[in-house]
Tab-separated table of C-alpha atoms in Angstrom:
chain	number	residue	atom	x	y	z
A	1	LYS	CA	-14.117	185.516	129.465
A	2	GLY	CA	-15.283	187.694	126.631
A	3	LEU	CA	-18.063	189.267	128.715
A	4	ILE	CA	-18.353	192.924	129.743
A	5	PRO	CA	-19.651	193.109	133.316
A	6	PRO	CA	-21.313	196.258	134.639
A	7	GLY	CA	-18.581	198.335	136.226
A	8	PRO	CA	-18.164	201.896	137.432
A	9	LEU	CA	-19.286	203.217	134.056
A	10	GLY	CA	-22.798	201.856	134.629
A	11	THR	CA	-24.257	199.469	132.087
A	12	PRO	CA	-22.287	197.392	129.578
A	13	LYS	CA	-23.566	199.555	126.717
A	14	VAL	CA	-21.884	202.570	128.245
A	15	ALA	CA	-18.646	200.654	128.684
A	16	LEU	CA	-18.886	199.436	125.100
A	17	ALA	CA	-19.408	203.015	123.915
A	18	ARG	CA	-16.347	204.155	125.846
A	19	ALA	CA	-14.329	201.266	124.359
A	20	ARG	CA	-15.353	202.353	120.868
A	21	GLY	CA	-14.104	205.854	121.485
A	22	HIS	CA	-17.463	207.581	121.990
A	23	ALA	CA	-17.909	210.254	124.643
A	24	VAL	CA	-20.032	209.522	127.684
A	25	ARG	CA	-20.926	212.188	130.215
A	26	ALA	CA	-23.067	212.017	133.316
A	27	GLY	CA	-26.522	213.483	132.865
A	28	GLY	CA	-26.321	213.212	129.094
A	29	ALA	CA	-23.753	215.999	128.603
A	30	MET	CA	-21.623	215.756	125.478
A	31	ALA	CA	-18.020	216.648	125.036
A	32	PRO	CA	-17.164	219.462	122.629
A	33	GLY	CA	-17.162	218.302	119.016
A	34	ASP	CA	-19.440	215.346	119.679
A	35	GLU	CA	-22.563	216.860	118.175
A	36	GLY	CA	-22.238	214.656	115.086
A	37	ARG	CA	-22.227	211.512	117.164
A	38	THR	CA	-25.445	211.972	119.081
A	39	SER	CA	-26.630	208.496	118.198
A	40	HIS	CA	-23.723	206.946	120.107
A	41	VAL	CA	-23.944	209.087	123.228
A	42	MET	CA	-25.946	207.619	126.087
A	43	SER	CA	-26.930	209.013	129.422
A	44	VAL	CA	-25.649	207.040	132.378
A	45	ASP	CA	-28.508	207.978	134.654
A	46	ALA	CA	-31.180	207.260	132.058
A	47	GLU	CA	-29.678	203.889	131.172
A	48	GLU	CA	-29.379	202.806	134.797
A	49	GLN	CA	-32.997	203.713	135.475
A	50	SER	CA	-34.517	202.201	132.323
A	51	GLU	CA	-32.537	198.986	131.901
A	52	LYS	CA	-31.200	196.351	134.230
A	53	PRO	CA	-27.525	195.435	134.003
A	54	GLU	CA	-26.908	192.572	131.573
A	55	TYR	CA	-23.867	190.822	130.137
A	56	THR	CA	-23.054	191.281	126.470
A	57	ALA	CA	-21.061	188.488	124.850
A	58	LEU	CA	-18.295	189.472	122.449
A	59	SER	CA	-17.171	186.963	119.820
A	60	SER	CA	-13.428	186.782	120.351
A	61	ALA	CA	-11.565	183.773	118.972
A	62	ASP	CA	-8.419	182.523	120.666
A	63	ALA	CA	-5.625	183.046	118.143
A	64	ARG	CA	-3.231	180.556	119.737
A	65	GLY	CA	-4.914	177.501	118.231
A	66	PRO	CA	-5.154	178.754	114.615
A	67	LEU	CA	-1.596	180.092	114.662
A	68	PHE	CA	-0.273	176.790	115.944
A	69	ALA	CA	-2.340	174.957	113.309
A	70	VAL	CA	-0.872	177.045	110.497
A	71	ALA	CA	2.626	176.475	111.888
A	72	THR	CA	1.979	172.725	112.167
A	73	VAL	CA	0.771	172.415	108.585
A	74	GLY	CA	3.683	174.552	107.372
A	75	VAL	CA	6.251	172.406	109.147
A	76	PHE	CA	4.430	169.289	107.923
A	77	VAL	CA	4.591	170.403	104.266
A	78	VAL	CA	8.228	171.537	104.531
A	79	PHE	CA	9.203	168.230	106.125
A	80	MET	CA	7.521	166.243	103.329
A	81	MET	CA	9.184	168.336	100.650
A	82	ALA	CA	12.609	168.085	102.295
A	83	THR	CA	12.545	164.326	102.880
A	84	GLY	CA	11.446	163.440	99.373
A	85	SER	CA	8.486	161.545	98.037
A	86	LYS	CA	8.871	158.719	100.562
A	87	ALA	CA	7.315	160.940	103.248
A	88	TRP	CA	4.103	161.786	101.378
A	89	ASN	CA	3.991	158.790	99.007
A	90	PRO	CA	5.401	155.872	101.036
A	91	THR	CA	4.081	153.157	98.725
A	92	GLY	CA	5.702	154.659	95.604
A	93	TYR	CA	2.833	153.360	93.474
A	94	LEU	CA	1.333	156.753	92.605
A	95	GLY	CA	2.625	159.566	90.463
A	96	PHE	CA	1.961	163.188	91.281
A	97	ALA	CA	-1.128	163.435	89.062
A	98	SER	CA	-2.689	160.197	90.310
A	99	TYR	CA	-1.779	161.156	93.892
A	100	ALA	CA	-3.578	164.519	93.575
A	101	LEU	CA	-6.571	162.889	91.889
A	102	LEU	CA	-6.885	160.272	94.602
A	103	TYR	CA	-6.637	162.997	97.255
A	104	VAL	CA	-9.593	164.809	95.688
A	105	VAL	CA	-11.606	161.585	95.457
A	106	THR	CA	-11.137	160.729	99.148
A	107	ILE	CA	-12.916	163.916	100.279
A	108	PRO	CA	-16.395	162.971	98.943
A	109	ALA	CA	-15.678	159.302	99.711
A	110	LYS	CA	-15.492	160.056	103.444
A	111	GLU	CA	-18.734	162.013	103.251
A	112	ALA	CA	-20.317	159.081	101.404
A	113	LEU	CA	-19.226	156.729	104.189
A	114	ASN	CA	-20.713	159.099	106.748
A	115	THR	CA	-23.995	159.232	104.807
A	116	ALA	CA	-24.117	155.430	104.617
A	117	LEU	CA	-23.682	155.120	108.392
A	118	VAL	CA	-26.487	157.629	108.986
A	119	PHE	CA	-28.717	155.761	106.512
A	120	PHE	CA	-28.260	152.408	108.262
A	121	ALA	CA	-28.794	154.029	111.678
A	122	GLU	CA	-32.092	155.533	110.542
A	123	LEU	CA	-33.059	152.285	108.825
A	124	LEU	CA	-32.589	150.415	112.098
A	125	GLN	CA	-34.494	153.199	113.905
A	126	LEU	CA	-31.767	153.768	116.441
A	127	LYS	CA	-32.431	156.185	119.266
A	128	ARG	CA	-31.025	159.687	118.894
A	129	ILE	CA	-29.064	161.047	121.843
A	130	ASP	CA	-28.659	164.644	120.692
A	131	LYS	CA	-32.206	165.669	121.594
A	132	GLY	CA	-33.174	167.373	124.818
A	133	GLU	CA	-32.847	170.690	126.569
A	134	GLY	CA	-29.617	170.297	128.470
A	135	LYS	CA	-27.160	172.781	129.888
A	136	VAL	CA	-24.861	172.419	126.881
A	137	LYS	CA	-25.820	173.382	123.341
A	138	LYS	CA	-24.443	171.864	120.173
A	139	LEU	CA	-22.669	173.802	117.463
A	140	GLU	CA	-25.490	173.992	114.944
A	141	LYS	CA	-23.573	175.755	112.170
A	142	LEU	CA	-19.909	175.471	111.288
A	143	GLU	CA	-17.979	178.711	111.014
A	144	THR	CA	-15.108	179.757	108.776
A	145	ILE	CA	-12.459	178.624	111.251
A	146	ASP	CA	-14.045	175.158	111.349
A	147	TYR	CA	-13.887	174.806	107.572
A	148	CYS	CA	-10.239	175.903	107.645
A	149	TYR	CA	-9.406	173.137	110.109
A	150	LEU	CA	-11.328	170.604	107.999
A	151	GLY	CA	-9.386	171.691	104.915
A	152	PHE	CA	-6.044	171.305	106.677
A	153	ASN	CA	-7.004	167.888	108.030
A	154	THR	CA	-7.979	166.460	104.642
A	155	LEU	CA	-4.328	166.737	103.620
A	156	VAL	CA	-2.995	165.314	106.891
A	157	GLU	CA	-5.515	162.450	106.811
A	158	PHE	CA	-4.618	161.546	103.235
A	159	VAL	CA	-0.908	161.345	104.034
A	160	GLY	CA	-1.689	159.312	107.159
A	161	MET	CA	-3.841	156.874	105.193
A	162	ASN	CA	-1.019	156.436	102.684
A	163	HIS	CA	1.321	155.402	105.489
A	164	ILE	CA	-1.240	152.922	106.860
A	165	ILE	CA	-1.782	151.410	103.397
A	166	ALA	CA	1.992	151.187	102.972
A	167	PHE	CA	2.100	149.168	106.200
A	168	LEU	CA	-0.711	146.907	104.955
A	169	LEU	CA	0.857	146.322	101.546
A	170	GLN	CA	4.602	146.504	102.222
A	171	GLY	CA	4.944	146.258	105.997
A	172	PRO	CA	5.724	143.281	108.249
A	173	VAL	CA	2.362	141.604	107.660
A	174	LEU	CA	1.605	138.072	106.512
A	175	THR	CA	-0.384	137.676	103.291
A	176	ARG	CA	-0.596	133.933	102.565
A	177	LEU	CA	-3.681	132.017	103.686
A	178	GLN	CA	-1.542	129.169	105.025
A	179	GLN	CA	0.160	131.637	107.405
A	180	PHE	CA	-3.075	132.568	109.171
A	181	SER	CA	-3.411	131.539	112.819
A	182	LEU	CA	-5.267	132.432	115.975
A	183	THR	CA	-2.447	134.634	117.281
A	184	ASN	CA	-1.767	136.691	114.142
A	185	GLY	CA	-5.490	136.959	113.357
A	186	PRO	CA	-8.123	137.677	116.035
A	187	ILE	CA	-5.659	138.028	118.931
A	188	ALA	CA	-3.463	140.465	116.980
A	189	PHE	CA	-6.591	142.450	116.073
A	190	MET	CA	-7.684	142.811	119.714
A	191	LEU	CA	-4.126	143.528	120.860
A	192	THR	CA	-3.810	146.350	118.311
A	193	MET	CA	-7.032	147.997	119.438
A	194	ILE	CA	-6.134	147.743	123.122
A	195	LEU	CA	-2.637	149.131	122.517
A	196	ASN	CA	-4.125	152.011	120.523
A	197	ASP	CA	-6.259	153.069	123.487
A	198	VAL	CA	-3.529	152.455	126.069
A	199	ILE	CA	-1.168	154.797	124.195
A	200	TYR	CA	-3.875	157.296	123.249
A	201	TYR	CA	-5.254	157.664	126.796
A	202	PRO	CA	-2.300	159.542	128.404
A	203	VAL	CA	-1.821	161.688	125.285
A	204	HIS	CA	-5.478	162.679	125.392
A	205	CYS	CA	-5.235	163.474	129.098
A	206	VAL	CA	-2.224	165.733	128.493
A	207	ALA	CA	-4.104	167.498	125.679
A	208	HIS	CA	-6.707	168.546	128.251
A	209	LYS	CA	-4.151	170.146	130.554
A	210	ARG	CA	-4.439	173.898	130.860
A	211	ALA	CA	-0.980	174.532	129.410
A	212	PHE	CA	-1.735	172.653	126.159
A	213	TYR	CA	-5.519	172.830	125.762
A	214	PRO	CA	-5.808	176.278	124.066
A	215	PHE	CA	-3.110	175.436	121.513
A	216	CYS	CA	-4.462	172.137	120.262
A	217	HIS	CA	-7.517	170.342	121.622
A	218	LYS	CA	-9.770	173.343	122.212
A	219	GLN	CA	-10.934	173.399	118.596
A	220	HIS	CA	-12.337	169.864	118.786
A	221	HIS	CA	-14.366	170.725	121.889
A	222	ARG	CA	-16.161	173.618	120.222
A	223	GLN	CA	-18.803	170.969	119.573
A	224	PHE	CA	-20.437	169.975	122.859
A	225	VAL	CA	-22.927	167.502	121.344
A	226	PRO	CA	-21.469	165.900	118.178
A	227	PHE	CA	-24.035	164.945	115.549
A	228	ARG	CA	-22.407	165.440	112.108
A	229	GLY	CA	-20.197	162.373	112.186
A	230	TYR	CA	-17.096	162.854	110.061
A	231	GLN	CA	-17.156	166.668	110.122
A	232	ASP	CA	-17.274	166.774	113.925
A	233	ALA	CA	-14.626	164.055	114.155
A	234	ALA	CA	-12.209	165.796	111.752
A	235	ASN	CA	-12.859	169.285	113.174
A	236	GLN	CA	-9.708	169.228	115.251
A	237	HIS	CA	-6.144	170.456	115.235
A	238	PRO	CA	-3.855	168.978	112.537
A	239	PHE	CA	-1.381	168.002	115.232
A	240	GLU	CA	-4.047	165.729	116.739
A	241	GLN	CA	-4.482	164.043	113.379
A	242	ILE	CA	-0.735	163.480	113.163
A	243	TYR	CA	-0.368	161.824	116.551
A	244	GLY	CA	-3.666	159.924	116.080
A	245	PHE	CA	-2.391	158.216	112.918
A	246	SER	CA	1.046	157.754	114.496
A	247	ILE	CA	-0.417	155.977	117.529
A	248	PHE	CA	-2.424	153.582	115.366
A	249	LEU	CA	0.622	152.808	113.215
A	250	ALA	CA	2.759	152.254	116.309
A	251	SER	CA	0.132	149.844	117.687
A	252	CYS	CA	0.157	147.882	114.424
A	253	HIS	CA	3.966	147.613	114.439
A	254	ILE	CA	4.029	146.467	118.083
A	255	SER	CA	1.426	143.781	117.394
A	256	ALA	CA	3.334	142.620	114.325
A	257	ARG	CA	6.473	142.326	116.440
A	258	LEU	CA	4.821	140.517	119.372
A	259	THR	CA	2.299	138.119	117.825
A	260	GLY	CA	2.652	138.600	114.101
A	261	PHE	CA	-0.045	140.357	112.087
A	262	HIS	CA	-1.915	138.871	109.178
A	263	ALA	CA	-3.034	141.290	106.475
A	264	GLY	CA	-6.648	140.118	106.805
A	265	ALA	CA	-6.827	141.156	110.459
A	266	ALA	CA	-4.836	144.340	109.782
A	267	TRP	CA	-7.265	145.564	107.115
A	268	VAL	CA	-10.231	144.890	109.428
A	269	ALA	CA	-8.473	146.786	112.228
A	270	PHE	CA	-7.927	149.795	109.967
A	271	PHE	CA	-11.550	149.969	108.796
A	272	ALA	CA	-12.909	149.355	112.301
A	273	TRP	CA	-10.714	152.130	113.708
A	274	ALA	CA	-11.853	154.588	111.011
A	275	ILE	CA	-15.568	153.720	111.183
A	276	LEU	CA	-15.734	153.857	114.974
A	277	ASN	CA	-14.100	157.299	114.971
A	278	ILE	CA	-16.985	158.498	112.783
A	279	ALA	CA	-19.653	156.567	114.733
A	280	ASN	CA	-18.479	158.171	117.984
A	281	HIS	CA	-19.536	161.557	116.576
A	282	LEU	CA	-22.945	160.511	115.235
A	283	PRO	CA	-26.139	161.312	117.191
A	284	PHE	CA	-27.280	157.683	117.497
A	285	ASP	CA	-27.084	155.318	120.446
A	286	SER	CA	-25.917	152.566	118.138
A	287	GLY	CA	-24.221	150.343	120.690
A	288	VAL	CA	-21.583	149.405	118.093
A	289	HIS	CA	-18.398	148.235	119.774
A	290	LEU	CA	-15.451	145.898	119.448
A	291	PRO	CA	-14.950	142.538	121.224
A	292	LEU	CA	-12.688	144.063	123.871
A	293	PRO	CA	-12.892	144.089	127.672
A	294	TYR	CA	-15.022	147.028	128.840
A	295	PRO	CA	-15.964	148.100	125.302
A	296	ALA	CA	-16.664	151.801	124.660
A	297	TYR	CA	-19.808	153.016	122.940
A	298	PRO	CA	-20.622	156.223	120.993
A	299	ARG	CA	-22.666	157.515	123.937
A	300	ASP	CA	-19.549	157.386	126.114
A	301	HIS	CA	-17.712	159.726	123.748
A	302	GLN	CA	-20.639	162.146	123.797
A	303	MET	CA	-20.200	162.353	127.564
A	304	HIS	CA	-16.578	163.322	126.944
A	305	HIS	CA	-17.678	166.243	124.782
A	306	ARG	CA	-20.206	167.354	127.404
A	307	PHE	CA	-17.916	166.798	130.401
A	308	SER	CA	-14.357	167.072	129.176
A	309	GLN	CA	-12.702	165.527	132.250
A	310	CYS	CA	-14.009	162.005	131.657
A	311	ASN	CA	-14.073	159.172	129.081
A	312	TYR	CA	-10.738	159.867	127.385
A	313	SER	CA	-10.641	156.483	125.636
A	314	THR	CA	-12.399	155.775	122.332
A	315	LEU	CA	-12.424	151.987	121.739
A	316	THR	CA	-12.447	150.559	125.253
A	317	SER	CA	-13.174	152.189	128.607
A	318	MET	CA	-10.662	149.978	130.386
A	319	CYS	CA	-8.176	152.798	131.086
A	320	ASP	CA	-10.938	155.174	132.177
A	321	ARG	CA	-12.260	152.683	134.694
A	322	LEU	CA	-8.763	151.862	135.891
A	323	PHE	CA	-7.849	155.507	136.591
A	324	GLY	CA	-11.294	156.649	137.736
A	325	THR	CA	-12.166	158.918	134.789
A	326	PHE	CA	-15.146	156.947	133.502
A	327	ARG	CA	-18.568	158.574	133.587
A	328	ALA	CA	-21.737	156.709	132.681
A	329	PHE	CA	-24.029	158.128	130.035
A	330	ARG	CA	-26.860	160.428	131.050
A	331	ALA	CA	-29.369	161.859	128.582
A	332	LEU	CA	-29.368	165.585	127.869
A	333	ASP	CA	-32.781	166.134	129.455
A	334	GLU	CA	-32.193	163.752	132.358
A	335	PRO	CA	-31.915	165.640	135.677
A	336	GLU	CA	-28.794	165.244	137.722
A	337	PRO	CA	-29.139	162.882	140.693
A	338	PRO	CA	-29.534	164.686	144.024
A	339	GLU	CA	-26.543	164.805	146.284
A	340	PRO	CA	-26.760	162.707	149.458
A	341	PRO	CA	-27.507	164.770	152.576
A	342	GLN	CA	-24.605	165.694	154.784
A	343	LEU	CA	-24.995	163.958	158.140
A	344	MET	CA	-23.406	165.025	161.401
A	345	TRP	CA	-21.227	162.594	163.239
A	346	TRP	CA	-23.901	161.685	165.804
A	347	GLU	CA	-26.409	161.022	163.015
A	348	LYS	CA	-24.090	158.388	161.583
A	349	LEU	CA	-24.128	156.373	164.830
A	350	LYS	CA	-26.448	153.378	164.984
A	351	ASP	CA	-27.734	151.237	167.807
A	352	PRO	CA	-26.234	147.728	167.431
A	353	ALA	CA	-29.647	146.254	168.177
A	354	ASN	CA	-31.258	148.176	165.321
A	355	ILE	CA	-28.600	147.679	162.656
A	356	GLU	CA	-30.187	146.254	159.541
A	357	ASP	CA	-28.438	144.235	156.950
A	358	GLU	CA	-26.817	146.537	154.404
A	359	ASN	CA	-27.778	144.202	151.605
A	360	ASP	CA	-31.461	144.776	152.389
A	361	GLU	CA	-31.061	148.492	151.584
A	362	LYS	CA	-29.180	147.979	148.328
A	363	GLU	CA	-30.998	148.044	145.040
A	364	PRO	CA	-30.748	144.924	142.900
A	365	PRO	CA	-28.088	145.149	140.171
A	366	PRO	CA	-29.362	146.236	136.739
A	367	MET	CA	-30.293	143.489	134.365
A	368	GLY	CA	-28.505	143.084	131.040
A	369	ARG	CA	-24.992	142.530	129.798
A	370	PRO	CA	-22.355	143.651	132.339
A	371	ASP	CA	-19.973	146.451	131.418
A	372	PHE	CA	-16.876	144.282	131.149
A	373	CYS	CA	-18.416	141.824	128.683
A	374	PRO	CA	-18.726	142.571	124.947
A	375	SER	CA	-21.669	141.375	122.918
A	376	HIS	CA	-21.537	137.960	121.275
A	377	TRP	CA	-22.581	139.676	118.046
A	378	SER	CA	-19.385	141.757	118.090
A	379	VAL	CA	-17.318	138.585	118.425
A	380	LEU	CA	-19.222	136.996	115.536
A	381	TRP	CA	-18.965	139.954	113.153
A	382	VAL	CA	-15.269	140.584	113.779
A	383	THR	CA	-14.471	136.898	113.269
A	384	VAL	CA	-16.442	136.755	110.018
A	385	CYS	CA	-14.845	139.960	108.723
A	386	ILE	CA	-11.319	138.710	109.493
A	387	PHE	CA	-11.967	135.363	107.769
A	388	LEU	CA	-13.545	137.043	104.737
A	389	SER	CA	-10.757	139.625	104.452
A	390	THR	CA	-8.130	136.888	104.606
A	391	CYS	CA	-9.884	134.946	101.848
A	392	ILE	CA	-10.158	138.022	99.599
A	393	ILE	CA	-6.445	138.738	99.996
A	394	GLU	CA	-5.642	135.136	99.047
A	395	TRP	CA	-7.966	135.236	96.025
A	396	VAL	CA	-6.341	138.441	94.788
A	397	ARG	CA	-2.835	137.111	95.416
A	398	ILE	CA	-3.226	133.870	93.443
A	399	GLY	CA	-5.807	135.191	90.994
A	400	GLY	CA	-8.382	132.508	91.754
A	401	PHE	CA	-9.820	130.215	94.410
A	402	PRO	CA	-7.559	127.753	96.296
A	403	ASP	CA	-8.445	124.145	97.100
A	404	TRP	CA	-11.183	123.635	99.642
A	405	HIS	CA	-8.927	121.905	102.166
A	406	VAL	CA	-6.849	125.097	102.537
A	407	TYR	CA	-9.720	126.737	104.429
A	408	SER	CA	-9.239	124.290	107.299
A	409	ILE	CA	-6.603	126.736	108.548
A	410	PHE	CA	-9.519	128.680	110.080
A	411	ALA	CA	-10.647	125.753	112.262
A	412	LYS	CA	-8.633	126.561	115.387
A	413	ALA	CA	-9.432	130.271	115.325
A	414	PHE	CA	-13.103	129.526	114.663
A	415	ILE	CA	-13.356	127.116	117.629
A	416	VAL	CA	-11.756	129.602	120.032
A	417	MET	CA	-13.770	132.591	118.820
A	418	PHE	CA	-17.008	130.573	118.792
A	419	ASN	CA	-16.452	129.543	122.408
A	420	GLY	CA	-15.612	133.148	123.305
A	421	GLY	CA	-18.853	134.345	121.738
A	422	LEU	CA	-20.750	131.546	123.453
A	423	LEU	CA	-19.287	132.619	126.794
A	424	CYS	CA	-20.363	136.224	126.185
A	425	TYR	CA	-23.854	135.004	125.298
A	426	ALA	CA	-24.030	132.885	128.458
A	427	VAL	CA	-22.979	135.825	130.638
A	428	GLU	CA	-25.498	138.120	128.984
A	429	SER	CA	-28.293	135.552	129.359
A	430	ALA	CA	-27.483	134.912	133.003
A	431	CYS	CA	-27.428	138.632	133.806
A	432	ALA	CA	-30.761	139.134	132.054
A	433	GLN	CA	-32.533	137.236	134.847
A	434	PRO	CA	-33.777	139.226	137.863
A	435	VAL	CA	-31.650	138.889	140.963
A	436	ASP	CA	-33.042	138.839	144.518
A	437	VAL	CA	-30.655	140.338	147.032
A	438	LYS	CA	-30.744	138.137	150.117
A	439	GLY	CA	-30.461	139.622	153.563
A	440	ARG	CA	-28.457	138.327	156.449
A	441	SER	CA	-31.475	136.601	157.999
A	442	GLU	CA	-32.029	134.527	154.867
A	443	ARG	CA	-28.542	133.088	154.848
A	444	LEU	CA	-27.578	129.810	156.452
A	445	TYR	CA	-25.431	129.513	159.573
A	446	THR	CA	-25.832	133.168	160.510
A	447	LYS	CA	-26.413	134.220	164.107
A	448	PRO	CA	-29.535	136.398	164.442
A	449	THR	CA	-29.218	139.925	165.738
A	450	MET	CA	-30.508	141.108	169.110
A	451	GLN	CA	-33.526	142.757	167.546
A	452	GLN	CA	-34.409	139.625	165.570
A	453	ARG	CA	-34.086	137.486	168.708
A	454	GLU	CA	-36.330	139.836	170.675
A	455	GLU	CA	-38.991	139.860	167.968
A	456	ARG	CA	-38.910	136.087	167.787
A	457	GLU	CA	-39.385	135.710	171.576
A	458	ASN	CA	-42.238	138.208	171.681
A	459	LYS	CA	-43.947	136.379	168.840
A	460	ASN	CA	-43.801	133.048	170.735
A	461	LEU	CA	-45.332	134.470	173.940
A	462	GLN	CA	-49.068	133.795	174.190
A	463	GLU	CA	-51.434	134.672	177.021
A	464	ALA	CA	-53.025	131.527	178.546
A	465	VAL	CA	-55.661	133.315	180.680
A	466	PRO	CA	-59.021	134.005	178.978
A	467	GLN	CA	-60.232	137.554	178.651
A	468	GLY	CA	-61.717	138.904	181.884
A	469	LEU	CA	-59.641	136.615	184.166
A	470	HIS	CA	-56.209	137.005	185.716
A	471	LYS	CA	-53.566	134.755	187.274
A	472	ARG	CA	-53.325	133.982	190.992
A	473	PHE	CA	-50.329	132.047	192.301
A	474	VAL	CA	-50.913	129.516	195.094
A	475	GLY	CA	-48.226	129.305	197.725
A	476	GLY	CA	-45.730	131.794	198.998
A	477	LYS	CA	-42.308	132.192	200.481
A	478	THR	CA	-42.797	129.225	202.768
A	479	VAL	CA	-43.402	126.891	199.879
A	480	PHE	CA	-40.158	125.294	198.746
A	481	LYS	CA	-39.587	124.241	195.149
A	482	PRO	CA	-36.413	122.369	194.142
A	483	SER	CA	-35.926	124.194	190.819
A	484	LEU	CA	-37.299	127.019	188.756
A	485	LYS	CA	-38.561	124.582	186.175
A	486	GLN	CA	-41.149	123.353	188.666
A	487	ALA	CA	-42.976	126.643	188.717
A	488	VAL	CA	-46.027	127.256	190.859
A	489	GLU	CA	-49.082	126.346	188.898
A	490	SER	CA	-51.392	129.287	188.296
A	491	LYS	CA	-55.162	129.015	188.442
A	492	PRO	CA	-57.478	131.460	186.747
A	493	TYR	CA	-60.442	132.817	188.700
A	494	LYS	CA	-63.074	135.467	188.095
A	495	ARG	CA	-62.759	138.882	189.654
A	496	GLU	CA	-65.349	139.957	192.110
């Protein structure tokens, strides 16, 4: 789409000249009155002989997405103005001047957070995954339409963050240190993150459907290999920002209703959700993830940008693996694996005597932590962050430090999380050892195959006659033997 193929007019340049209103005549003849436009008139025969047909790309932007974005922002602003200040200032703590000032401050603050993440990634010398000559190219330079989307989304993001902070400060969360427990702390944190992905997965799949893709999600996929971090993450339709914040808020409310939600765990969930959304669009194979089953990594989200029909989840790949949309990471310059040869039906048949154990042909499983198991470091860091956030909230609430015995409320959660991290470490250590795949012949109480039995019998047979001699049996048909076990004794003799 957007290309001019060579048609009956000859080359694309001729078709482009005709589309611009210039006269084209066979053999170089010009229409009357075209003498002043000689530079635009081309000969069909000369062009076809001198140049080969080629495709000329025309930059044509799809207007459906920008129009829908403008309509979304317009409806969003009208709705906030009609419903009063509670829609755009849910906490009620800020006046109009302080609200506008804080909005301006958040724009460079997000860029500062992005710069800090890049700094730590380069400090740790993490591997870059945006290098290589692949089939897809990254969007090196943002265009005007991209900056327009980023400008719209700064407003939507700021309103969304105000609603999340209103939930953290005034919502159904627990703030006292004595109210902390295992269920409303670490378990509520993991439940919120899993619910966020479970709700986000079908919405993301619908956004990729042909009927909805040009209106909304197409803008975000202009970048095939994300590397800017926040700018690539926020370069999307404002409607996506609205339902993204709404899904996270809904997950927080569901967790608060089911298990209770302590403010310490809620604040950690908010920052983890925001930072991972930026890390998923950075060019580093950081391996940062949450202590969830089948955790998702930034490299998995890059595969989604390169192949849009896979890896719809962002925090855990559990839904992708469940519905068969997961695709493992492959580097940009890594060649695609060859397809297995197509065999005819008679080539698939095997002689039962020559069937080998299928386990002998399988490659040993890769060493390292399995996909379903998170790292023990993720369990440790999340636990420490939740405990520290809970303590800070208590210190701010009472204006000082409580008695030391109050911190014993963390004992139960610490024991459970420590054992969970220890289990993850044990699994990772066990899977780091090389595994030998045993065949059927190496197992106990297994009947050998026909081929194995034949090889064993041939190996036990040994010739008893020295070289140069042969056997001669004494006796004949008249000699009677009671059984086959009493065979006729053979005597070697030399040939004459």
